[in-house]
mmCIF file of C-alpha atoms and ligand atoms in Angstrom:
data_model
loop_
_atom_site.group_PDB
_atom_site.id
_atom_site.type_symbol
_atom_site.label_atom_id
_atom_site.label_comp_id
_atom_site.label_asym_id
_atom_site.label_seq_id
_atom_site.Cartn_x
_atom_site.Cartn_y
_atom_site.Cartn_z
ATOM 1 C CA MET A 829 92.505 200.598 358.184
ATOM 2 C CA SER A 830 92.271 196.941 357.727
ATOM 3 C CA ALA A 831 93.582 195.597 354.122
ATOM 4 C CA LEU A 832 90.051 194.642 353.499
ATOM 5 C CA THR A 833 88.711 197.949 353.546
ATOM 6 C CA HIS A 834 90.799 198.954 350.455
ATOM 7 C CA HIS A 835 88.480 196.821 348.330
ATOM 8 C CA THR A 836 84.963 198.706 349.011
ATOM 9 C CA THR A 837 84.230 199.370 345.333
ATOM 10 C CA GLN A 838 82.100 196.820 343.684
ATOM 11 C CA PRO A 839 83.657 194.699 340.929
ATOM 12 C CA THR A 840 82.557 195.787 337.386
ATOM 13 C CA ARG A 841 79.951 193.508 336.253
ATOM 14 C CA THR A 842 81.099 191.229 333.388
ATOM 15 C CA THR A 843 79.074 192.001 330.125
ATOM 16 C CA VAL A 844 78.996 190.230 326.715
ATOM 17 C CA THR A 845 77.315 190.398 323.478
ATOM 18 C CA VAL A 846 76.397 187.321 321.707
ATOM 19 C CA ILE A 847 75.677 187.825 317.903
ATOM 20 C CA GLY A 848 74.004 184.784 316.035
ATOM 21 C CA LEU A 849 71.430 182.629 317.855
ATOM 22 C CA GLY A 850 71.555 179.503 315.903
ATOM 23 C CA PRO A 851 71.823 176.378 318.282
ATOM 24 C CA MET A 852 75.447 177.156 319.125
ATOM 25 C CA GLY A 853 74.941 180.917 319.835
ATOM 26 C CA ARG A 854 71.940 180.150 322.120
ATOM 27 C CA ALA A 855 74.079 177.493 323.997
ATOM 28 C CA LEU A 856 76.967 180.238 324.500
ATOM 29 C CA ALA A 857 74.278 182.901 325.584
ATOM 30 C CA ALA A 858 72.677 180.577 327.962
ATOM 31 C CA ALA A 859 76.051 179.501 329.495
ATOM 32 C CA PHE A 860 77.052 183.132 329.907
ATOM 33 C CA LEU A 861 73.626 183.926 331.598
ATOM 34 C CA LYS A 862 73.926 180.915 334.042
ATOM 35 C CA ALA A 863 77.329 182.040 334.911
ATOM 36 C CA GLY A 864 75.905 185.309 335.894
ATOM 37 C CA VAL A 865 77.499 187.497 333.027
ATOM 38 C CA THR A 866 75.134 190.303 331.722
ATOM 39 C CA THR A 867 74.479 189.067 328.227
ATOM 40 C CA THR A 868 72.977 191.178 325.234
ATOM 41 C CA VAL A 869 71.945 188.937 322.299
ATOM 42 C CA TRP A 870 71.128 189.615 318.659
ATOM 43 C CA ASN A 871 70.053 187.418 315.736
ATOM 44 C CA ARG A 872 69.408 188.076 312.148
ATOM 45 C CA THR A 873 65.791 186.471 312.278
ATOM 46 C CA PRO A 874 64.084 187.808 315.123
ATOM 47 C CA GLY A 875 62.482 185.702 317.745
ATOM 48 C CA ARG A 876 64.974 183.108 318.401
ATOM 49 C CA ASP A 877 65.957 184.728 321.779
ATOM 50 C CA GLY A 878 62.778 183.924 323.534
ATOM 51 C CA ASP A 879 64.270 181.527 326.167
ATOM 52 C CA LEU A 880 67.173 183.612 326.610
ATOM 53 C CA VAL A 881 65.220 186.772 327.418
ATOM 54 C CA ALA A 882 62.997 184.865 329.749
ATOM 55 C CA SER A 883 66.454 183.799 331.548
ATOM 56 C CA GLY A 884 67.678 187.607 331.778
ATOM 57 C CA ALA A 885 69.194 188.396 328.379
ATOM 58 C CA VAL A 886 68.888 191.676 326.832
ATOM 59 C CA SER A 887 67.336 191.651 323.416
ATOM 60 C CA ALA A 888 69.075 194.222 321.118
ATOM 61 C CA GLY A 889 66.952 195.711 318.273
ATOM 62 C CA SER A 890 69.900 196.212 315.824
ATOM 63 C CA VAL A 891 73.312 194.801 315.374
ATOM 64 C CA GLU A 892 74.778 198.120 316.472
ATOM 65 C CA GLU A 893 72.808 198.180 319.691
ATOM 66 C CA ALA A 894 74.035 194.783 320.264
ATOM 67 C CA VAL A 895 77.532 195.831 319.764
ATOM 68 C CA THR A 896 77.569 198.914 321.870
ATOM 69 C CA ALA A 897 76.124 197.183 324.557
ATOM 70 C CA SER A 898 79.385 195.226 325.577
ATOM 71 C CA ASP A 899 83.004 195.642 325.325
ATOM 72 C CA LEU A 900 83.347 191.938 324.394
ATOM 73 C CA ILE A 901 81.161 190.741 321.442
ATOM 74 C CA VAL A 902 81.093 187.022 320.380
ATOM 75 C CA VAL A 903 79.863 186.237 316.995
ATOM 76 C CA CYS A 904 78.774 182.710 316.301
ATOM 77 C CA VAL A 905 77.082 182.293 312.987
ATOM 78 C CA VAL A 906 77.341 179.703 310.215
ATOM 79 C CA ASP A 907 80.286 181.110 308.425
ATOM 80 C CA TYR A 908 82.571 184.154 307.557
ATOM 81 C CA ASN A 909 79.874 185.220 304.823
ATOM 82 C CA ALA A 910 77.424 185.576 307.564
ATOM 83 C CA THR A 911 79.782 187.393 309.845
ATOM 84 C CA ASP A 912 80.806 189.763 306.862
ATOM 85 C CA ALA A 913 77.008 190.178 306.100
ATOM 86 C CA ILE A 914 76.357 191.183 309.857
ATOM 87 C CA LEU A 915 79.550 193.143 310.520
ATOM 88 C CA ARG A 916 80.806 194.802 307.460
ATOM 89 C CA ARG A 917 78.521 197.720 307.208
ATOM 90 C CA PRO A 918 79.844 201.305 308.010
ATOM 91 C CA GLU A 919 77.379 201.916 311.180
ATOM 92 C CA VAL A 920 78.530 198.344 312.688
ATOM 93 C CA GLU A 921 82.370 198.942 311.827
ATOM 94 C CA ALA A 922 82.072 202.346 313.776
ATOM 95 C CA ALA A 923 80.209 200.669 316.610
ATOM 96 C CA LEU A 924 82.931 198.033 316.941
ATOM 97 C CA LYS A 925 85.838 200.440 316.862
ATOM 98 C CA GLY A 926 87.916 199.873 320.114
ATOM 99 C CA ARG A 927 85.941 196.974 321.157
ATOM 100 C CA THR A 928 86.947 193.167 321.176
ATOM 101 C CA LEU A 929 85.207 190.732 318.606
ATOM 102 C CA VAL A 930 85.604 187.102 319.245
ATOM 103 C CA ASN A 931 84.614 185.337 316.215
ATOM 104 C CA LEU A 932 83.646 181.514 317.138
ATOM 105 C CA SER A 933 82.070 180.895 313.421
ATOM 106 C CA ALA A 934 83.730 178.014 311.601
ATOM 107 C CA ASP A 935 85.314 178.771 308.317
ATOM 108 C CA ILE A 936 89.023 178.325 306.806
ATOM 109 C CA PRO A 937 92.164 179.827 307.889
ATOM 110 C CA ASP A 938 92.578 182.210 305.410
ATOM 111 C CA ARG A 939 88.898 183.843 305.952
ATOM 112 C CA SER A 940 90.031 184.184 309.544
ATOM 113 C CA ARG A 941 93.333 185.948 308.516
ATOM 114 C CA GLU A 942 91.376 188.189 306.086
ATOM 115 C CA ALA A 943 88.964 189.019 308.970
ATOM 116 C CA GLY A 944 91.881 189.846 311.039
ATOM 117 C CA ARG A 945 93.075 192.320 308.558
ATOM 118 C CA TRP A 946 89.769 193.834 308.367
ATOM 119 C CA ALA A 947 89.572 194.250 311.894
ATOM 120 C CA ALA A 948 92.928 196.134 312.001
ATOM 121 C CA GLU A 949 91.855 198.534 309.360
ATOM 122 C CA HIS A 950 88.700 199.345 311.387
ATOM 123 C CA GLY A 951 90.351 199.494 314.957
ATOM 124 C CA VAL A 952 88.656 196.451 316.068
ATOM 125 C CA ARG A 953 90.254 194.204 318.516
ATOM 126 C CA TYR A 954 89.941 190.840 317.014
ATOM 127 C CA LEU A 955 90.412 187.199 318.343
ATOM 128 C CA ASP A 956 89.611 184.255 316.202
ATOM 129 C CA GLY A 957 88.327 181.047 317.670
ATOM 130 C CA ALA A 958 86.828 177.756 317.005
ATOM 131 C CA ILE A 959 84.509 175.472 319.054
ATOM 132 C CA MET A 960 85.316 171.722 318.881
ATOM 133 C CA THR A 961 82.430 170.153 320.845
ATOM 134 C CA PRO A 962 78.552 170.092 320.430
ATOM 135 C CA THR A 963 76.159 172.426 321.999
ATOM 136 C CA THR A 964 75.399 170.155 324.782
ATOM 137 C CA THR A 965 78.898 170.474 326.202
ATOM 138 C CA ILE A 966 78.657 174.251 326.235
ATOM 139 C CA GLY A 967 78.702 175.565 329.870
ATOM 140 C CA THR A 968 80.014 171.867 331.186
ATOM 141 C CA PRO A 969 83.526 170.946 331.775
ATOM 142 C CA HIS A 970 83.331 168.971 328.306
ATOM 143 C CA GLY A 971 83.432 171.996 326.061
ATOM 144 C CA VAL A 972 86.322 172.661 323.952
ATOM 145 C CA PHE A 973 87.415 176.068 322.785
ATOM 146 C CA LEU A 974 90.506 177.223 320.520
ATOM 147 C CA TYR A 975 91.598 180.805 320.145
ATOM 148 C CA SER A 976 94.262 182.508 318.024
ATOM 149 C CA GLY A 977 95.038 186.289 317.579
ATOM 150 C CA PRO A 978 97.000 188.667 319.982
ATOM 151 C CA GLN A 979 98.021 187.124 323.109
ATOM 152 C CA ASP A 980 97.352 190.107 325.326
ATOM 153 C CA LEU A 981 93.708 190.441 324.089
ATOM 154 C CA TYR A 982 93.080 186.621 324.885
ATOM 155 C CA ASP A 983 94.625 187.233 328.314
ATOM 156 C CA GLU A 984 92.468 190.415 328.849
ATOM 157 C CA HIS A 985 89.325 188.415 328.172
ATOM 158 C CA LYS A 986 90.072 185.132 329.367
ATOM 159 C CA SER A 987 88.179 185.316 332.581
ATOM 160 C CA VAL A 988 84.943 186.066 330.785
ATOM 161 C CA LEU A 989 85.598 183.384 328.022
ATOM 162 C CA ASP A 990 86.163 181.013 331.071
ATOM 163 C CA GLU A 991 82.826 181.411 332.355
ATOM 164 C CA LEU A 992 81.612 179.083 329.339
ATOM 165 C CA SER A 993 83.347 176.284 331.344
ATOM 166 C CA GLY A 994 85.205 173.515 329.555
ATOM 167 C CA SER A 995 88.988 173.755 328.282
ATOM 168 C CA HIS A 996 90.112 176.943 326.619
ATOM 169 C CA SER A 997 93.370 176.954 324.566
ATOM 170 C CA PHE A 998 95.281 179.961 323.333
ATOM 171 C CA LEU A 999 97.034 178.532 320.050
ATOM 172 C CA GLY A 1000 99.166 181.688 318.927
ATOM 173 C CA GLU A 1001 99.352 185.101 317.502
ATOM 174 C CA ASP A 1002 98.655 183.903 313.939
ATOM 175 C CA VAL A 1003 94.845 184.459 313.774
ATOM 176 C CA GLY A 1004 94.240 181.698 311.377
ATOM 177 C CA ARG A 1005 95.808 179.121 313.675
ATOM 178 C CA ALA A 1006 92.455 178.298 315.652
ATOM 179 C CA ALA A 1007 90.491 177.788 312.207
ATOM 180 C CA ALA A 1008 93.579 175.555 311.137
ATOM 181 C CA PHE A 1009 93.432 173.426 314.247
ATOM 182 C CA ASP A 1010 89.766 173.230 313.735
ATOM 183 C CA LEU A 1011 90.135 172.151 310.136
ATOM 184 C CA ALA A 1012 92.565 169.368 310.786
ATOM 185 C CA LEU A 1013 90.647 168.008 313.823
ATOM 186 C CA LEU A 1014 87.292 168.047 312.007
ATOM 187 C CA ASP A 1015 89.087 166.134 309.258
ATOM 188 C CA ILE A 1016 89.797 163.147 311.620
ATOM 189 C CA TRP A 1017 86.320 163.343 312.705
ATOM 190 C CA TRP A 1018 84.558 163.191 309.287
ATOM 191 C CA THR A 1019 87.073 160.730 307.858
ATOM 192 C CA SER A 1020 86.838 158.436 310.865
ATOM 193 C CA MET A 1021 83.103 158.607 310.952
ATOM 194 C CA THR A 1022 82.558 157.923 307.208
ATOM 195 C CA GLY A 1023 85.011 154.964 307.779
ATOM 196 C CA TYR A 1024 82.781 153.951 310.536
ATOM 197 C CA MET A 1025 79.656 154.010 308.312
ATOM 198 C CA HIS A 1026 81.379 151.794 305.826
ATOM 199 C CA ALA A 1027 82.399 149.447 308.470
ATOM 200 C CA LEU A 1028 78.737 149.279 309.789
ATOM 201 C CA THR A 1029 77.466 148.608 306.193
ATOM 202 C CA ILE A 1030 79.830 145.658 305.606
ATOM 203 C CA ALA A 1031 78.890 144.314 309.047
ATOM 204 C CA ARG A 1032 75.117 144.457 308.409
ATOM 205 C CA ALA A 1033 75.686 142.819 304.962
ATOM 206 C CA GLU A 1034 77.374 139.808 307.008
ATOM 207 C CA GLY A 1035 74.476 139.746 309.292
ATOM 208 C CA ILE A 1036 76.219 141.845 312.185
ATOM 209 C CA SER A 1037 73.986 144.505 313.575
ATOM 210 C CA ALA A 1038 75.521 147.782 314.096
ATOM 211 C CA GLN A 1039 75.057 147.678 317.870
ATOM 212 C CA GLU A 1040 76.734 144.282 317.933
ATOM 213 C CA LEU A 1041 79.896 145.723 316.215
ATOM 214 C CA ALA A 1042 80.096 149.059 318.281
ATOM 215 C CA PRO A 1043 81.735 147.548 321.384
ATOM 216 C CA PHE A 1044 84.312 145.926 319.167
ATOM 217 C CA ALA A 1045 84.611 149.193 317.195
ATOM 218 C CA LYS A 1046 85.214 151.115 320.240
ATOM 219 C CA GLY A 1047 88.161 148.744 321.212
ATOM 220 C CA ILE A 1048 89.601 149.719 317.715
ATOM 221 C CA ALA A 1049 89.303 153.405 318.429
ATOM 222 C CA ALA A 1050 91.148 152.729 321.818
ATOM 223 C CA ILE A 1051 94.227 151.574 319.725
ATOM 224 C CA LEU A 1052 94.295 154.910 317.979
ATOM 225 C CA PRO A 1053 95.392 157.361 320.622
ATOM 226 C CA PRO A 1054 99.114 155.894 320.996
ATOM 227 C CA SER A 1055 99.123 155.343 317.179
ATOM 228 C CA PHE A 1056 98.419 159.314 316.927
ATOM 229 C CA ASP A 1057 101.356 160.036 319.099
ATOM 230 C CA GLU A 1058 103.723 157.600 317.385
ATOM 231 C CA ALA A 1059 102.892 158.846 313.948
ATOM 232 C CA ALA A 1060 103.162 162.500 315.197
ATOM 233 C CA VAL A 1061 106.542 162.013 316.370
ATOM 234 C CA GLU A 1062 107.694 160.147 312.784
ATOM 235 C CA ILE A 1063 106.254 162.912 310.664
ATOM 236 C CA ASP A 1064 107.594 165.612 312.562
ATOM 237 C CA ASN A 1065 111.020 163.915 312.357
ATOM 238 C CA ASP A 1066 110.369 162.709 308.497
ATOM 239 C CA ASP A 1067 111.083 159.266 309.823
ATOM 240 C CA TYR A 1068 109.109 156.948 307.737
ATOM 241 C CA ILE A 1069 111.310 153.664 308.257
ATOM 242 C CA ALA A 1070 108.815 150.882 308.780
ATOM 243 C CA LYS A 1071 108.923 149.645 312.314
ATOM 244 C CA VAL A 1072 105.603 147.771 312.579
ATOM 245 C CA ASN A 1073 103.858 147.351 309.201
ATOM 246 C CA PRO A 1074 105.408 148.297 305.786
ATOM 247 C CA ILE A 1075 102.835 150.148 303.322
ATOM 248 C CA THR A 1076 102.573 147.021 301.007
ATOM 249 C CA SER A 1077 100.914 145.028 303.869
ATOM 250 C CA SER A 1078 98.483 148.037 304.927
ATOM 251 C CA ALA A 1079 97.640 148.079 301.114
ATOM 252 C CA SER A 1080 96.804 144.142 300.979
ATOM 253 C CA THR A 1081 94.565 144.596 303.961
ATOM 254 C CA MET A 1082 92.771 147.439 302.385
ATOM 255 C CA ALA A 1083 92.339 145.591 299.241
ATOM 256 C CA HIS A 1084 90.770 142.731 301.000
ATOM 257 C CA ILE A 1085 87.945 145.408 302.462
ATOM 258 C CA ILE A 1086 87.351 146.651 298.992
ATOM 259 C CA HIS A 1087 86.918 143.208 297.314
ATOM 260 C CA ALA A 1088 84.589 141.882 300.102
ATOM 261 C CA SER A 1089 82.610 145.143 300.123
ATOM 262 C CA GLU A 1090 82.230 145.299 296.331
ATOM 263 C CA ALA A 1091 81.559 141.488 296.232
ATOM 264 C CA ARG A 1092 78.331 142.533 298.359
ATOM 265 C CA GLY A 1093 77.441 145.450 295.975
ATOM 266 C CA ILE A 1094 78.733 147.808 299.070
ATOM 267 C CA ASP A 1095 80.201 151.168 297.907
ATOM 268 C CA ALA A 1096 83.824 150.901 298.790
ATOM 269 C CA SER A 1097 85.012 154.562 297.564
ATOM 270 C CA VAL A 1098 86.161 155.490 301.233
ATOM 271 C CA MET A 1099 88.387 152.754 301.365
ATOM 272 C CA ARG A 1100 89.431 152.835 297.691
ATOM 273 C CA ALA A 1101 90.492 156.389 298.498
ATOM 274 C CA ALA A 1102 92.892 154.920 301.174
ATOM 275 C CA GLU A 1103 94.070 152.158 299.193
ATOM 276 C CA GLY A 1104 94.775 154.255 296.290
ATOM 277 C CA LEU A 1105 97.132 156.559 298.380
ATOM 278 C CA THR A 1106 99.027 153.539 299.569
ATOM 279 C CA ARG A 1107 99.535 152.290 295.726
ATOM 280 C CA ARG A 1108 100.631 155.800 294.821
ATOM 281 C CA ALA A 1109 103.308 155.334 297.743
ATOM 282 C CA ILE A 1110 104.355 152.028 296.599
ATOM 283 C CA GLY A 1111 104.517 153.407 292.966
ATOM 284 C CA LEU A 1112 106.907 156.114 294.248
ATOM 285 C CA GLY A 1113 109.166 153.487 295.801
ATOM 286 C CA HIS A 1114 108.110 153.749 299.375
ATOM 287 C CA GLY A 1115 106.353 150.316 299.791
ATOM 288 C CA GLY A 1116 108.713 149.497 302.577
ATOM 289 C CA ASP A 1117 108.058 152.530 304.569
ATOM 290 C CA GLU A 1118 105.637 153.045 307.405
ATOM 291 C CA LEU A 1119 102.024 154.317 306.717
ATOM 292 C CA THR A 1120 102.993 157.498 307.923
ATOM 293 C CA ARG A 1121 104.829 158.110 304.616
ATOM 294 C CA LEU A 1122 101.169 158.827 303.278
ATOM 295 C CA SER A 1123 101.523 162.061 304.826
ATOM 296 C CA GLU A 1124 104.522 163.241 302.965
ATOM 297 C CA VAL A 1125 103.077 161.798 299.641
ATOM 298 C CA MET A 1126 99.762 163.785 299.990
ATOM 299 C CA GLY A 1127 101.644 166.911 300.635
ATOM 300 C CA ARG A 1128 103.969 166.448 297.562
ATOM 301 C CA HIS A 1129 102.035 168.531 295.084
ATOM 302 C CA LEU A 1130 101.051 171.461 297.342
HETATM 303 P P1 LIG B 1552 74.372 177.206 312.080
HETATM 304 O O1 LIG B 1552 75.650 176.910 311.701
HETATM 305 O O2 LIG B 1552 73.264 176.602 311.280
HETATM 306 O O3 LIG B 1552 74.217 178.988 312.069
HETATM 307 C C1 LIG B 1552 73.024 179.550 312.306
HETATM 308 C C2 LIG B 1552 73.390 180.857 312.499
HETATM 309 O O4 LIG B 1552 73.954 181.532 311.533
HETATM 310 C C3 LIG B 1552 72.085 181.698 312.966
HETATM 311 O O5 LIG B 1552 72.091 182.591 313.857
HETATM 312 C C4 LIG B 1552 71.578 182.400 311.463
HETATM 313 O O6 LIG B 1552 70.737 183.288 311.350
HETATM 314 C C5 LIG B 1552 73.088 182.670 311.125
HETATM 315 N N1 LIG B 1552 73.149 183.103 309.818
HETATM 316 C C6 LIG B 1552 73.144 182.168 308.615
HETATM 317 N N2 LIG B 1552 73.397 183.036 307.425
HETATM 318 C C7 LIG B 1552 73.508 184.145 307.865
HETATM 319 C C8 LIG B 1552 73.534 185.429 307.164
HETATM 320 N N3 LIG B 1552 73.826 185.380 305.695
HETATM 321 N N4 LIG B 1552 73.647 186.621 307.686
HETATM 322 C C9 LIG B 1552 73.375 186.624 308.962
HETATM 323 N N5 LIG B 1552 73.244 185.603 309.809
HETATM 324 C C10 LIG B 1552 73.233 184.443 309.254
HETATM 325 O O7 LIG B 1552 74.122 176.778 313.617
HETATM 326 P P2 LIG B 1552 75.111 176.716 314.835
HETATM 327 O O8 LIG B 1552 74.560 177.569 315.868
HETATM 328 O O9 LIG B 1552 75.092 175.279 315.214
HETATM 329 O O10 LIG B 1552 76.589 177.074 314.478
HETATM 330 C C11 LIG B 1552 77.114 178.337 314.567
HETATM 331 C C12 LIG B 1552 78.865 178.256 314.327
HETATM 332 O O11 LIG B 1552 79.049 177.119 315.352
HETATM 333 C C13 LIG B 1552 78.965 177.259 313.007
HETATM 334 O O12 LIG B 1552 80.043 177.964 312.355
HETATM 335 C C14 LIG B 1552 79.350 175.940 313.300
HETATM 336 O O13 LIG B 1552 80.065 175.204 312.650
HETATM 337 C C15 LIG B 1552 79.682 176.267 314.850
HETATM 338 N N6 LIG B 1552 79.862 175.052 315.502
HETATM 339 C C16 LIG B 1552 78.587 174.416 315.860
HETATM 340 C C17 LIG B 1552 78.541 173.075 316.658
HETATM 341 C C18 LIG B 1552 77.124 172.588 316.916
HETATM 342 O O14 LIG B 1552 77.074 171.702 317.603
HETATM 343 N N7 LIG B 1552 76.106 173.080 316.447
HETATM 344 C C19 LIG B 1552 79.642 172.494 317.046
HETATM 345 C C20 LIG B 1552 80.853 173.187 316.929
HETATM 346 C C21 LIG B 1552 80.920 174.418 316.269
HETATM 347 P P3 LIG B 1552 69.210 182.954 311.268
HETATM 348 O O15 LIG B 1552 68.751 182.480 312.632
HETATM 349 O O16 LIG B 1552 68.831 184.493 310.962
HETATM 350 O O17 LIG B 1552 69.259 182.139 309.947
#
């Protein structure tokens, strides 16, 4: 008998259930279907699965039916109040027992940890996760997925999750870690984008169109990655000694931006928040330190 004939049984077909068919849930289900994964879908408001069903998805008539269709259930709804409303009912909890639930909805780390405790109480195998990229990236190499929870559970289901394409990172067994990374990374996104909105407002007030500024804005953004690395090393080492720019110098540049904005009647509250932090650090005697000192100062009263 050749070695090949040992493998005559057909591989088990991969199946998954996707609960929540907002833009992201639909993108996830579509990517699973495209990869050939048997996909069952459910959404609170019926009728959101038309395109998916046309592509081969099974439309479940109830949450219980959706849960029992697969060993792996992915939930992606607006937040954990929504996941609780869907899943924390005795009949659904009974159906989930022994199955793996991957929660890709966004919320705060403590909600993830609390969901982990609920899952353990009900015999649900639970992984938490976060999606860091828009719906258009799902099913492409550009999607970014983060997970946390039991490592063996992640390893067991990794091959199915990988069918979504993109990069998948397991961050550790503290079930709140994916949400914590999500929170910190979204902090960068929202503060940067709000800063960019302010920059474009100043530029327009000076007769510079947004599209004229954008290429130069990208040049500024390109300086950030090495600065991120340098700051990370300094903060992990509690080393705030100024190597490039003391906080006093940063504070005076920020003050120029505030004064110029307000002279034009532009709301400078974004920059005022940053400048206020530098003033606080200076007041605490850290004016000669690097800007990274702000991280230590911001965390002081936690
Ligand atoms: P939404 O965040 O708008 O969530 C919509 C989904 O949540 C729908 O399925 C909706 O059901 C469901 N929902 C809302 N409230 C309830 C409730 N009380 N009970 C049951 N279901 C409820 O849309 P997205 O699909 O875009 O996002 C889903 C998750 O993915 C969010 O946590 C979001 O932060 C995250 N995410 C989204 C990205 C994106 O680009 N869209 C990018 C990265 C992450 P119904 O149709 O019945 O209203």
